[in-house]
Amino acid sequence: MAETLTASAFAPFEALAVHLLPHATDSDDGSHDIAHIHRVFRNAMRIHAGEGGDGEVLAAAVLLHDCVAVEKNSPLRSQASRLAADKASGILAGLGWEAARIAAVAHAILTHSFSANIAPESTEAKILQDADRLDAIGMVGVARCFYIAGRMGSGLYDPADPEAKDRPLDDRRFAIDHFPAKLLKLSDGFQTATGRELAMERHERLSHFLSLFHDEI
């Protein structure tokens, strides 16, 4: 799937995608690949339709928001979005973008990350953050959670205390801990009305999955 995606998948910004897709990801991480970029783009365009904002700035921010890869367990993880914003700025400058528009893209990329913990201020930044977080919840979010856990060498759950009733949550050791530690909290922080509406539906799917998971173990 990821290998077959071309600029045409990013309509109506195909021309921009031609230039930016070669820079979109430099990782072999299947949870942050071109397919992820495309899902975030579709989420962003859906939110953009309801919230407005500059579509080209938003599309550029989506296409470049993961242009620097930092593993989840890296000590540099909190700097990933800043590194991506800096790299994106250089790429767009090379394409002749105006400084103000480059800064708008950089701000959106900088603030999209949960790890960075920087509040988005512009409409485009709020949309990108919501669009990216939508991909972390719902059924795709479940799949990505377990994919990353396997990549990091984590176990599925603590068989002695799977719901962490008598121990602290540890989502580096147990994949299922990532649900209460982070994923189930994400829907409370959405920035746009359209994003919140979409998040509520996916949050319910996430909660339902967790209930079924615990029922089976």
XYZ file of C-alpha atoms in Angstrom:
217
model
C 0.000 0.000 0.000
C 2.601 2.538 1.089
C 4.786 1.858 -1.966
C 1.898 2.450 -4.395
C 0.879 5.852 -3.056
C 1.781 8.695 -5.395
C 1.181 12.430 -5.465
C -2.282 11.846 -6.918
C -3.378 10.489 -3.525
C -2.909 13.980 -2.083
C -5.406 15.838 -4.274
C -5.964 18.728 -4.605
C -2.321 19.312 -3.663
C -0.721 16.879 -6.114
C 1.817 19.417 -7.371
C 3.012 20.116 -3.839
C 3.125 16.406 -3.037
C 5.406 15.761 -6.018
C 8.043 17.947 -4.360
C 7.484 16.914 -0.738
C 6.784 13.180 -0.824
C 10.478 12.306 -1.341
C 11.153 14.030 2.005
C 8.068 12.817 3.882
C 9.669 9.992 5.834
C 13.172 8.627 6.318
C 12.229 5.679 8.518
C 11.415 1.983 8.183
C 8.781 2.425 10.921
C 5.509 1.064 9.567
C 3.504 3.214 11.983
C 5.036 6.405 10.568
C 5.248 5.522 6.886
C 3.692 7.035 3.769
C 0.409 5.271 4.552
C 0.347 7.123 7.894
C 1.059 10.408 6.111
C -1.843 9.719 3.763
C -4.258 8.884 6.595
C -3.293 12.070 8.414
C -3.783 14.011 5.175
C -7.291 12.596 4.741
C -8.107 13.415 8.359
C -6.707 16.921 7.922
C -8.679 17.607 4.755
C -11.872 16.422 6.457
C -11.274 18.748 9.395
C -10.147 21.575 7.080
C -13.500 21.364 5.274
C -15.245 22.193 8.540
C -12.732 24.513 10.155
C -11.112 26.470 7.315
C -7.493 27.575 7.288
C -4.850 27.676 4.566
C -5.062 24.361 2.730
C -1.622 24.555 1.133
C 0.108 25.348 4.431
C -1.795 22.493 6.046
C -0.935 20.051 3.251
C 2.765 20.949 3.467
C 2.715 20.494 7.241
C 1.059 17.082 6.904
C 3.481 15.916 4.240
C 6.536 16.941 6.285
C 5.388 16.416 9.893
C 7.365 13.160 10.206
C 10.277 14.065 7.933
C 12.706 13.376 10.799
C 12.370 9.937 12.373
C 13.015 9.493 16.109
C 12.141 6.176 17.745
C 9.604 6.179 20.579
C 12.233 5.010 23.079
C 14.880 7.539 22.032
C 15.992 10.221 24.513
C 15.543 12.684 21.638
C 11.842 11.824 21.247
C 10.629 15.142 22.702
C 12.748 16.961 20.105
C 11.373 15.078 17.079
C 8.857 17.710 16.026
C 11.381 20.527 16.405
C 13.887 18.645 14.268
C 11.175 17.992 11.671
C 10.101 21.642 11.684
C 13.688 22.765 11.095
C 14.181 20.292 8.250
C 10.830 21.220 6.692
C 11.770 24.898 6.787
C 14.897 24.185 4.787
C 13.014 22.094 2.241
C 10.355 24.763 1.691
C 12.958 27.531 1.492
C 14.618 25.534 -1.267
C 11.298 25.549 -3.126
C 11.095 29.341 -2.883
C 8.366 29.616 -0.243
C 7.926 32.952 1.509
C 9.282 33.191 5.053
C 5.871 33.770 6.663
C 4.381 30.667 5.045
C 7.410 28.591 5.981
C 7.000 29.764 9.579
C 3.331 28.760 9.505
C 4.213 25.242 8.359
C 7.024 24.987 10.915
C 4.714 26.034 13.753
C 2.175 23.385 12.799
C 4.841 20.681 12.665
C 6.465 21.815 15.911
C 3.208 21.732 17.874
C 1.612 18.581 16.442
C 3.535 16.206 18.688
C 2.201 14.885 21.990
C 5.782 14.568 23.241
C 6.658 18.201 22.468
C 3.811 19.482 24.685
C 3.582 22.850 22.896
C 0.144 24.368 22.313
C -0.832 24.988 18.673
C -1.910 28.558 17.942
C -2.910 28.687 14.277
C -5.873 26.961 12.634
C -3.520 24.857 10.533
C -1.530 23.765 13.596
C -4.680 22.790 15.458
C -5.923 20.788 12.487
C -2.615 18.947 12.043
C -2.487 18.025 15.715
C -6.065 16.716 15.597
C -5.493 14.857 12.326
C -2.347 13.162 13.617
C -3.968 12.189 16.919
C -6.964 10.698 15.130
C -4.536 8.182 13.655
C -3.491 7.177 17.180
C -6.992 6.192 18.300
C -9.672 3.956 16.858
C -8.790 0.669 15.195
C -5.798 2.055 13.338
C -4.528 3.313 16.678
C -4.855 -0.178 18.132
C -2.863 -1.653 15.252
C -0.164 1.011 15.533
C 0.095 0.538 19.294
C 0.859 -3.157 19.007
C 3.112 -2.661 16.000
C 5.241 -0.177 17.948
C 5.232 -2.413 21.021
C 6.602 -5.276 18.933
C 9.189 -2.969 17.397
C 10.291 -1.904 20.884
C 10.298 -5.475 22.226
C 7.446 -4.907 24.705
C 5.137 -7.612 26.020
C 1.389 -7.569 25.352
C 0.383 -7.237 29.016
C 1.392 -8.116 32.568
C -0.239 -11.521 33.194
C -0.083 -10.996 36.961
C -1.917 -7.650 36.835
C -3.085 -6.818 33.293
C -5.205 -3.822 34.372
C -2.444 -2.339 36.544
C -4.624 -2.333 39.643
C -1.693 -2.826 42.039
C 1.246 -1.514 40.033
C 2.150 1.653 38.138
C 1.441 1.747 34.410
C 4.476 0.879 32.322
C 3.814 1.158 28.600
C 7.461 0.544 27.768
C 7.121 -3.008 29.116
C 3.471 -3.756 28.321
C 1.609 -2.664 25.183
C -1.843 -2.672 26.778
C -0.664 -0.163 29.411
C -0.378 2.395 26.618
C -4.167 2.590 26.430
C -4.784 4.092 29.897
C -1.389 5.805 29.940
C -1.965 7.787 26.760
C -4.408 6.640 24.080
C -7.588 6.911 26.133
C -6.602 10.439 27.179
C -6.105 11.815 23.685
C -9.761 12.523 22.863
C -9.944 15.098 25.672
C -7.322 17.301 24.052
C -8.654 17.845 20.543
C -8.370 21.407 19.300
C -11.212 21.752 16.781
C -14.927 21.038 16.910
C -14.725 18.797 13.845
C -11.758 16.939 15.286
C -13.523 16.403 18.609
C -16.535 14.922 16.863
C -14.379 12.456 14.946
C -12.357 11.666 18.066
C -15.414 10.731 20.110
C -16.321 7.982 17.654
C -12.807 6.582 17.566
C -12.445 6.816 21.334
C -15.512 4.613 21.714
C -13.946 2.030 19.404
C -10.736 2.148 21.428
C -12.614 1.631 24.702
C -14.619 -1.227 23.220
C -11.459 -2.948 22.032
C -9.842 -2.659 25.462
C -12.926 -4.160 27.118
C -12.928 -7.097 24.710
C -9.191 -7.583 25.161
C -9.485 -7.847 28.929
C -12.450 -10.197 28.559
C -10.301 -12.628 26.578
C -7.411 -12.752 29.026
